[in-house]
Amino acid sequence: MTAPTTEPTRVLLTGFEPFGGESLNPSWEAVRAAVAAPLDGVELHAAELPCVYGGSVTALRAAIAEVRPDVVVCVGQAGGRPDITVERVAVNVDDARMPDGAGAEPVDEPIVPGGPAAYFATLPIKACVAAVRAAGLPASVSNTAGSFVCNHVFYGLAHLIATELPELRGGFVHVPYAPEQVTDRAQPSLPIAAIAAALREVAATAARTRTDLRVAEGATH
């Protein structure tokens, strides 16, 4: 008698197009690299999102409809951060200090009018951080995804899960600059290959883990 086969967990990773005059976005470059090789028990898919309010969530919804994933990990650049930061919470506000890719600069605008003030990620965020650290890469839990397009996408994903796709699990990861982005400025960076390796750890952990670690990863500010 043949043993039943276990279907791999389908994980969609998304990254952003370059923005703010940059020639690349490490989130998309790392996502492309992360899905280039097989991952045991996980079926990896990638989608590039525009760095645009509104349009980014539309593109995300289209990618989810096409891939039909079990888990979604959206990834964005957080220039100035030194490590892989797994986000805890998305807030219902767009408040731009710079234009998005289409020139929009919303100020204090709700992402979803009448929606909840915030959503928590539905990924095991602390387990993901622990897995990245165990792979020899720097990582931490972040308690703010900002108020730019990254937070917009994170909130849009969380609202979609809460209102339409309760079986889906998802969250957001911020990554540092790539080294080639900081040759003329003193900013922390990580190689694309290292970021990609971290994202594979996050994807594998999110796919296999339902109960998060109960360890202190809080912040005082």
PDB file of C-alpha atoms in Angstrom:
ATOM      1  CA  MET A   1       0.000   0.000   0.000  1.00  0.00           C
ATOM      2  CA  THR A   2       1.403   3.355  -1.017  1.00  0.00           C
ATOM      3  CA  ALA A   3       1.675   5.921   1.757  1.00  0.00           C
ATOM      4  CA  PRO A   4      -0.219   9.152   1.081  1.00  0.00           C
ATOM      5  CA  THR A   5       1.942  12.004  -0.126  1.00  0.00           C
ATOM      6  CA  THR A   6       2.021  15.272   1.759  1.00  0.00           C
ATOM      7  CA  GLU A   7       1.493  18.348  -0.344  1.00  0.00           C
ATOM      8  CA  PRO A   8       4.173  21.017   0.133  1.00  0.00           C
ATOM      9  CA  THR A   9       3.152  24.236   1.825  1.00  0.00           C
ATOM     10  CA  ARG A  10       2.792  26.947  -0.795  1.00  0.00           C
ATOM     11  CA  VAL A  11       4.570  30.162   0.218  1.00  0.00           C
ATOM     12  CA  LEU A  12       4.332  33.419  -1.734  1.00  0.00           C
ATOM     13  CA  LEU A  13       7.203  35.863  -1.228  1.00  0.00           C
ATOM     14  CA  THR A  14       6.770  39.408  -2.513  1.00  0.00           C
ATOM     15  CA  GLY A  15       9.298  42.203  -2.961  1.00  0.00           C
ATOM     16  CA  PHE A  16       9.110  45.770  -4.232  1.00  0.00           C
ATOM     17  CA  GLU A  17      10.386  47.499  -7.332  1.00  0.00           C
ATOM     18  CA  PRO A  18      13.108  50.142  -6.789  1.00  0.00           C
ATOM     19  CA  PHE A  19      11.926  53.502  -5.434  1.00  0.00           C
ATOM     20  CA  GLY A  20      13.300  56.837  -4.303  1.00  0.00           C
ATOM     21  CA  GLY A  21      15.866  56.989  -7.102  1.00  0.00           C
ATOM     22  CA  GLU A  22      17.493  53.656  -6.210  1.00  0.00           C
ATOM     23  CA  SER A  23      18.669  51.371  -9.028  1.00  0.00           C
ATOM     24  CA  LEU A  24      17.568  48.230  -7.188  1.00  0.00           C
ATOM     25  CA  ASN A  25      15.425  47.125  -4.289  1.00  0.00           C
ATOM     26  CA  PRO A  26      17.047  44.470  -2.081  1.00  0.00           C
ATOM     27  CA  SER A  27      13.636  43.083  -1.166  1.00  0.00           C
ATOM     28  CA  TRP A  28      12.898  41.984  -4.733  1.00  0.00           C
ATOM     29  CA  GLU A  29      16.467  40.920  -5.534  1.00  0.00           C
ATOM     30  CA  ALA A  30      16.529  38.748  -2.403  1.00  0.00           C
ATOM     31  CA  VAL A  31      13.075  37.297  -3.054  1.00  0.00           C
ATOM     32  CA  ARG A  32      14.130  36.317  -6.580  1.00  0.00           C
ATOM     33  CA  ALA A  33      17.243  34.645  -5.205  1.00  0.00           C
ATOM     34  CA  ALA A  34      15.320  32.928  -2.404  1.00  0.00           C
ATOM     35  CA  VAL A  35      12.919  31.159  -4.761  1.00  0.00           C
ATOM     36  CA  ALA A  36      15.627  30.115  -7.227  1.00  0.00           C
ATOM     37  CA  ALA A  37      16.402  26.844  -5.423  1.00  0.00           C
ATOM     38  CA  PRO A  38      14.049  24.166  -4.030  1.00  0.00           C
ATOM     39  CA  LEU A  39      13.160  24.218  -0.331  1.00  0.00           C
ATOM     40  CA  ASP A  40      12.228  20.942   1.321  1.00  0.00           C
ATOM     41  CA  GLY A  41       8.503  20.711   1.982  1.00  0.00           C
ATOM     42  CA  VAL A  42       7.844  24.214   0.672  1.00  0.00           C
ATOM     43  CA  GLU A  43       6.719  25.388  -2.761  1.00  0.00           C
ATOM     44  CA  LEU A  44       8.108  28.884  -3.214  1.00  0.00           C
ATOM     45  CA  HIS A  45       6.581  31.558  -5.449  1.00  0.00           C
ATOM     46  CA  ALA A  46       7.609  35.182  -6.047  1.00  0.00           C
ATOM     47  CA  ALA A  47       5.830  38.364  -7.083  1.00  0.00           C
ATOM     48  CA  GLU A  48       7.141  41.900  -7.556  1.00  0.00           C
ATOM     49  CA  LEU A  49       4.919  44.708  -6.290  1.00  0.00           C
ATOM     50  CA  PRO A  50       4.900  48.351  -7.395  1.00  0.00           C
ATOM     51  CA  CYS A  51       5.969  50.824  -4.730  1.00  0.00           C
ATOM     52  CA  VAL A  52       2.626  52.579  -4.994  1.00  0.00           C
ATOM     53  CA  TYR A  53      -0.192  53.079  -2.500  1.00  0.00           C
ATOM     54  CA  GLY A  54      -3.281  51.211  -3.621  1.00  0.00           C
ATOM     55  CA  GLY A  55      -1.677  49.600  -6.653  1.00  0.00           C
ATOM     56  CA  SER A  56       0.633  47.520  -4.473  1.00  0.00           C
ATOM     57  CA  VAL A  57      -2.294  45.847  -2.711  1.00  0.00           C
ATOM     58  CA  THR A  58      -4.069  45.320  -6.029  1.00  0.00           C
ATOM     59  CA  ALA A  59      -0.969  43.528  -7.341  1.00  0.00           C
ATOM     60  CA  LEU A  60      -0.712  41.518  -4.128  1.00  0.00           C
ATOM     61  CA  ARG A  61      -4.323  40.382  -4.396  1.00  0.00           C
ATOM     62  CA  ALA A  62      -3.724  39.317  -7.998  1.00  0.00           C
ATOM     63  CA  ALA A  63      -0.649  37.306  -7.005  1.00  0.00           C
ATOM     64  CA  ILE A  64      -2.552  35.599  -4.191  1.00  0.00           C
ATOM     65  CA  ALA A  65      -5.395  34.733  -6.556  1.00  0.00           C
ATOM     66  CA  GLU A  66      -2.937  33.232  -9.030  1.00  0.00           C
ATOM     67  CA  VAL A  67      -0.703  31.311  -6.601  1.00  0.00           C
ATOM     68  CA  ARG A  68      -3.328  30.399  -3.976  1.00  0.00           C
ATOM     69  CA  PRO A  69      -0.682  30.249  -1.237  1.00  0.00           C
ATOM     70  CA  ASP A  70      -0.938  28.917   2.292  1.00  0.00           C
ATOM     71  CA  VAL A  71       1.467  31.578   3.570  1.00  0.00           C
ATOM     72  CA  VAL A  72       2.388  35.049   2.304  1.00  0.00           C
ATOM     73  CA  VAL A  73       5.583  36.818   3.366  1.00  0.00           C
ATOM     74  CA  CYS A  74       5.812  40.343   2.002  1.00  0.00           C
ATOM     75  CA  VAL A  75       9.283  41.873   2.029  1.00  0.00           C
ATOM     76  CA  GLY A  76      10.410  45.483   1.855  1.00  0.00           C
ATOM     77  CA  GLN A  77      13.502  47.647   2.176  1.00  0.00           C
ATOM     78  CA  ALA A  78      14.170  49.455   5.437  1.00  0.00           C
ATOM     79  CA  GLY A  79      17.258  51.495   4.735  1.00  0.00           C
ATOM     80  CA  GLY A  80      19.200  52.166   7.931  1.00  0.00           C
ATOM     81  CA  ARG A  81      18.170  49.002   9.747  1.00  0.00           C
ATOM     82  CA  PRO A  82      21.115  46.651  10.308  1.00  0.00           C
ATOM     83  CA  ASP A  83      19.296  43.328  10.398  1.00  0.00           C
ATOM     84  CA  ILE A  84      16.391  41.236   9.133  1.00  0.00           C
ATOM     85  CA  THR A  85      13.338  42.562  10.986  1.00  0.00           C
ATOM     86  CA  VAL A  86      10.170  40.501  11.206  1.00  0.00           C
ATOM     87  CA  GLU A  87       7.229  42.833  11.711  1.00  0.00           C
ATOM     88  CA  ARG A  88       4.699  42.339  14.498  1.00  0.00           C
ATOM     89  CA  VAL A  89       1.969  44.846  13.628  1.00  0.00           C
ATOM     90  CA  ALA A  90       0.483  46.824  10.729  1.00  0.00           C
ATOM     91  CA  VAL A  91      -1.376  50.076  11.400  1.00  0.00           C
ATOM     92  CA  ASN A  92      -4.271  51.581   9.464  1.00  0.00           C
ATOM     93  CA  VAL A  93      -2.613  54.773   8.270  1.00  0.00           C
ATOM     94  CA  ASP A  94      -0.746  56.100   5.247  1.00  0.00           C
ATOM     95  CA  ASP A  95       1.499  59.005   6.229  1.00  0.00           C
ATOM     96  CA  ALA A  96       4.164  59.687   3.606  1.00  0.00           C
ATOM     97  CA  ARG A  97       7.351  61.645   4.138  1.00  0.00           C
ATOM     98  CA  MET A  98       8.315  61.037   0.497  1.00  0.00           C
ATOM     99  CA  PRO A  99       6.338  60.337  -2.690  1.00  0.00           C
ATOM    100  CA  ASP A 100       5.538  56.785  -3.703  1.00  0.00           C
ATOM    101  CA  GLY A 101       6.384  55.526  -7.185  1.00  0.00           C
ATOM    102  CA  ALA A 102       3.411  57.379  -8.640  1.00  0.00           C
ATOM    103  CA  GLY A 103       4.083  60.647  -6.809  1.00  0.00           C
ATOM    104  CA  ALA A 104       1.375  60.209  -4.150  1.00  0.00           C
ATOM    105  CA  GLU A 105       2.046  61.620  -0.662  1.00  0.00           C
ATOM    106  CA  PRO A 106      -0.965  60.815   1.543  1.00  0.00           C
ATOM    107  CA  VAL A 107      -0.962  62.307   5.030  1.00  0.00           C
ATOM    108  CA  ASP A 108      -2.899  60.703   7.897  1.00  0.00           C
ATOM    109  CA  GLU A 109      -5.124  58.760   5.500  1.00  0.00           C
ATOM    110  CA  PRO A 110      -6.676  55.437   6.568  1.00  0.00           C
ATOM    111  CA  ILE A 111      -5.690  52.470   4.438  1.00  0.00           C
ATOM    112  CA  VAL A 112      -9.131  50.952   4.947  1.00  0.00           C
ATOM    113  CA  PRO A 113     -11.710  53.567   6.071  1.00  0.00           C
ATOM    114  CA  GLY A 114     -13.503  52.175   9.105  1.00  0.00           C
ATOM    115  CA  GLY A 115     -11.043  49.277   9.384  1.00  0.00           C
ATOM    116  CA  PRO A 116      -9.386  48.207  12.642  1.00  0.00           C
ATOM    117  CA  ALA A 117      -6.616  50.448  13.950  1.00  0.00           C
ATOM    118  CA  ALA A 118      -4.102  47.623  13.579  1.00  0.00           C
ATOM    119  CA  TYR A 119      -3.543  43.967  12.791  1.00  0.00           C
ATOM    120  CA  PHE A 120      -0.965  41.541  14.152  1.00  0.00           C
ATOM    121  CA  ALA A 121       0.987  39.296  11.801  1.00  0.00           C
ATOM    122  CA  THR A 122      -0.357  35.754  11.651  1.00  0.00           C
ATOM    123  CA  LEU A 123       3.115  34.269  11.306  1.00  0.00           C
ATOM    124  CA  PRO A 124       5.265  32.858  14.138  1.00  0.00           C
ATOM    125  CA  ILE A 125       7.387  35.997  14.207  1.00  0.00           C
ATOM    126  CA  LYS A 126       9.670  35.035  17.099  1.00  0.00           C
ATOM    127  CA  ALA A 127      10.282  31.561  15.715  1.00  0.00           C
ATOM    128  CA  CYS A 128      11.184  33.155  12.383  1.00  0.00           C
ATOM    129  CA  VAL A 129      13.672  35.477  14.082  1.00  0.00           C
ATOM    130  CA  ALA A 130      15.196  32.549  15.981  1.00  0.00           C
ATOM    131  CA  ALA A 131      15.584  30.554  12.762  1.00  0.00           C
ATOM    132  CA  VAL A 132      17.381  33.407  11.002  1.00  0.00           C
ATOM    133  CA  ARG A 133      19.719  33.853  13.952  1.00  0.00           C
ATOM    134  CA  ALA A 134      20.399  30.111  14.055  1.00  0.00           C
ATOM    135  CA  ALA A 135      21.506  30.388  10.429  1.00  0.00           C
ATOM    136  CA  GLY A 136      24.133  32.908  11.529  1.00  0.00           C
ATOM    137  CA  LEU A 137      22.361  36.042  10.337  1.00  0.00           C
ATOM    138  CA  PRO A 138      21.206  39.087  12.353  1.00  0.00           C
ATOM    139  CA  ALA A 139      17.472  39.357  13.011  1.00  0.00           C
ATOM    140  CA  SER A 140      14.982  40.905  15.406  1.00  0.00           C
ATOM    141  CA  VAL A 141      11.286  41.508  15.961  1.00  0.00           C
ATOM    142  CA  SER A 142      10.144  44.955  14.834  1.00  0.00           C
ATOM    143  CA  ASN A 143       7.177  46.728  16.355  1.00  0.00           C
ATOM    144  CA  THR A 144       6.738  49.279  13.575  1.00  0.00           C
ATOM    145  CA  ALA A 145       6.471  48.740   9.843  1.00  0.00           C
ATOM    146  CA  GLY A 146       6.474  52.505   9.313  1.00  0.00           C
ATOM    147  CA  SER A 147       3.720  54.368   7.446  1.00  0.00           C
ATOM    148  CA  PHE A 148       4.960  54.119   3.875  1.00  0.00           C
ATOM    149  CA  VAL A 149       4.018  51.544   1.210  1.00  0.00           C
ATOM    150  CA  CYS A 150       5.490  48.628   3.207  1.00  0.00           C
ATOM    151  CA  ASN A 151       3.021  49.142   6.039  1.00  0.00           C
ATOM    152  CA  HIS A 152       0.288  49.780   3.448  1.00  0.00           C
ATOM    153  CA  VAL A 153       0.880  46.335   1.913  1.00  0.00           C
ATOM    154  CA  PHE A 154       1.202  44.641   5.297  1.00  0.00           C
ATOM    155  CA  TYR A 155      -2.105  46.120   6.457  1.00  0.00           C
ATOM    156  CA  GLY A 156      -3.749  45.301   3.128  1.00  0.00           C
ATOM    157  CA  LEU A 157      -2.616  41.686   3.434  1.00  0.00           C
ATOM    158  CA  ALA A 158      -3.781  41.438   7.040  1.00  0.00           C
ATOM    159  CA  HIS A 159      -7.170  42.945   6.178  1.00  0.00           C
ATOM    160  CA  LEU A 160      -7.583  40.489   3.313  1.00  0.00           C
ATOM    161  CA  ILE A 161      -6.834  37.610   5.682  1.00  0.00           C
ATOM    162  CA  ALA A 162      -9.221  38.948   8.330  1.00  0.00           C
ATOM    163  CA  THR A 163     -12.129  39.606   5.989  1.00  0.00           C
ATOM    164  CA  GLU A 164     -11.830  37.196   3.045  1.00  0.00           C
ATOM    165  CA  LEU A 165      -9.151  34.519   3.455  1.00  0.00           C
ATOM    166  CA  PRO A 166      -9.070  33.359   7.085  1.00  0.00           C
ATOM    167  CA  GLU A 167      -7.183  30.175   6.168  1.00  0.00           C
ATOM    168  CA  LEU A 168      -4.274  32.234   4.806  1.00  0.00           C
ATOM    169  CA  ARG A 169      -1.386  33.207   7.089  1.00  0.00           C
ATOM    170  CA  GLY A 170       0.836  36.179   6.423  1.00  0.00           C
ATOM    171  CA  GLY A 171       3.198  38.861   7.577  1.00  0.00           C
ATOM    172  CA  PHE A 172       5.958  41.253   6.609  1.00  0.00           C
ATOM    173  CA  VAL A 173       9.760  41.305   6.774  1.00  0.00           C
ATOM    174  CA  HIS A 174      11.962  44.373   6.385  1.00  0.00           C
ATOM    175  CA  VAL A 175      15.513  44.005   5.081  1.00  0.00           C
ATOM    176  CA  PRO A 176      18.553  46.316   5.059  1.00  0.00           C
ATOM    177  CA  TYR A 177      20.196  47.995   2.110  1.00  0.00           C
ATOM    178  CA  ALA A 178      22.354  45.895  -0.206  1.00  0.00           C
ATOM    179  CA  PRO A 179      26.086  46.818  -0.105  1.00  0.00           C
ATOM    180  CA  GLU A 180      25.997  48.354  -3.587  1.00  0.00           C
ATOM    181  CA  GLN A 181      23.425  50.873  -2.373  1.00  0.00           C
ATOM    182  CA  VAL A 182      25.666  52.333   0.339  1.00  0.00           C
ATOM    183  CA  THR A 183      29.040  52.795  -1.327  1.00  0.00           C
ATOM    184  CA  ASP A 184      28.733  56.562  -0.846  1.00  0.00           C
ATOM    185  CA  ARG A 185      27.059  56.667   2.574  1.00  0.00           C
ATOM    186  CA  ALA A 186      27.671  55.213   6.021  1.00  0.00           C
ATOM    187  CA  GLN A 187      24.682  52.886   6.330  1.00  0.00           C
ATOM    188  CA  PRO A 188      24.416  49.239   7.402  1.00  0.00           C
ATOM    189  CA  SER A 189      23.879  46.636   4.695  1.00  0.00           C
ATOM    190  CA  LEU A 190      23.670  42.907   4.020  1.00  0.00           C
ATOM    191  CA  PRO A 191      24.546  41.038   0.816  1.00  0.00           C
ATOM    192  CA  ILE A 192      21.592  39.930  -1.296  1.00  0.00           C
ATOM    193  CA  ALA A 193      22.651  36.291  -0.851  1.00  0.00           C
ATOM    194  CA  ALA A 194      22.509  36.659   2.931  1.00  0.00           C
ATOM    195  CA  ILE A 195      19.091  38.335   2.808  1.00  0.00           C
ATOM    196  CA  ALA A 196      17.840  35.570   0.502  1.00  0.00           C
ATOM    197  CA  ALA A 197      19.108  32.915   2.923  1.00  0.00           C
ATOM    198  CA  ALA A 198      17.279  34.662   5.753  1.00  0.00           C
ATOM    199  CA  LEU A 199      14.049  34.784   3.738  1.00  0.00           C
ATOM    200  CA  ARG A 200      14.303  31.044   3.069  1.00  0.00           C
ATOM    201  CA  GLU A 201      14.576  30.479   6.833  1.00  0.00           C
ATOM    202  CA  VAL A 202      11.520  32.669   7.392  1.00  0.00           C
ATOM    203  CA  ALA A 203       9.559  30.859   4.689  1.00  0.00           C
ATOM    204  CA  ALA A 204      10.456  27.418   6.015  1.00  0.00           C
ATOM    205  CA  THR A 205       9.663  28.370   9.604  1.00  0.00           C
ATOM    206  CA  ALA A 206       6.374  30.027   8.693  1.00  0.00           C
ATOM    207  CA  ALA A 207       5.379  26.981   6.653  1.00  0.00           C
ATOM    208  CA  ARG A 208       6.148  24.464   9.393  1.00  0.00           C
ATOM    209  CA  THR A 209       5.343  26.336  12.599  1.00  0.00           C
ATOM    210  CA  ARG A 210       1.900  27.203  13.941  1.00  0.00           C
ATOM    211  CA  THR A 211       2.716  27.985  17.580  1.00  0.00           C
ATOM    212  CA  ASP A 212       5.190  30.796  18.156  1.00  0.00           C
ATOM    213  CA  LEU A 213       8.034  30.778  20.647  1.00  0.00           C
ATOM    214  CA  ARG A 214       7.286  32.425  23.974  1.00  0.00           C
ATOM    215  CA  VAL A 215      10.483  34.403  24.409  1.00  0.00           C
ATOM    216  CA  ALA A 216      11.159  38.058  25.164  1.00  0.00           C
ATOM    217  CA  GLU A 217      11.616  40.115  21.992  1.00  0.00           C
ATOM    218  CA  GLY A 218       9.992  43.332  23.191  1.00  0.00           C
ATOM    219  CA  ALA A 219      11.295  46.878  22.941  1.00  0.00           C
ATOM    220  CA  THR A 220      11.300  49.834  25.327  1.00  0.00           C
ATOM    221  CA  HIS A 221      11.040  52.449  22.553  1.00  0.00           C
TER     222      HIS A 221
END
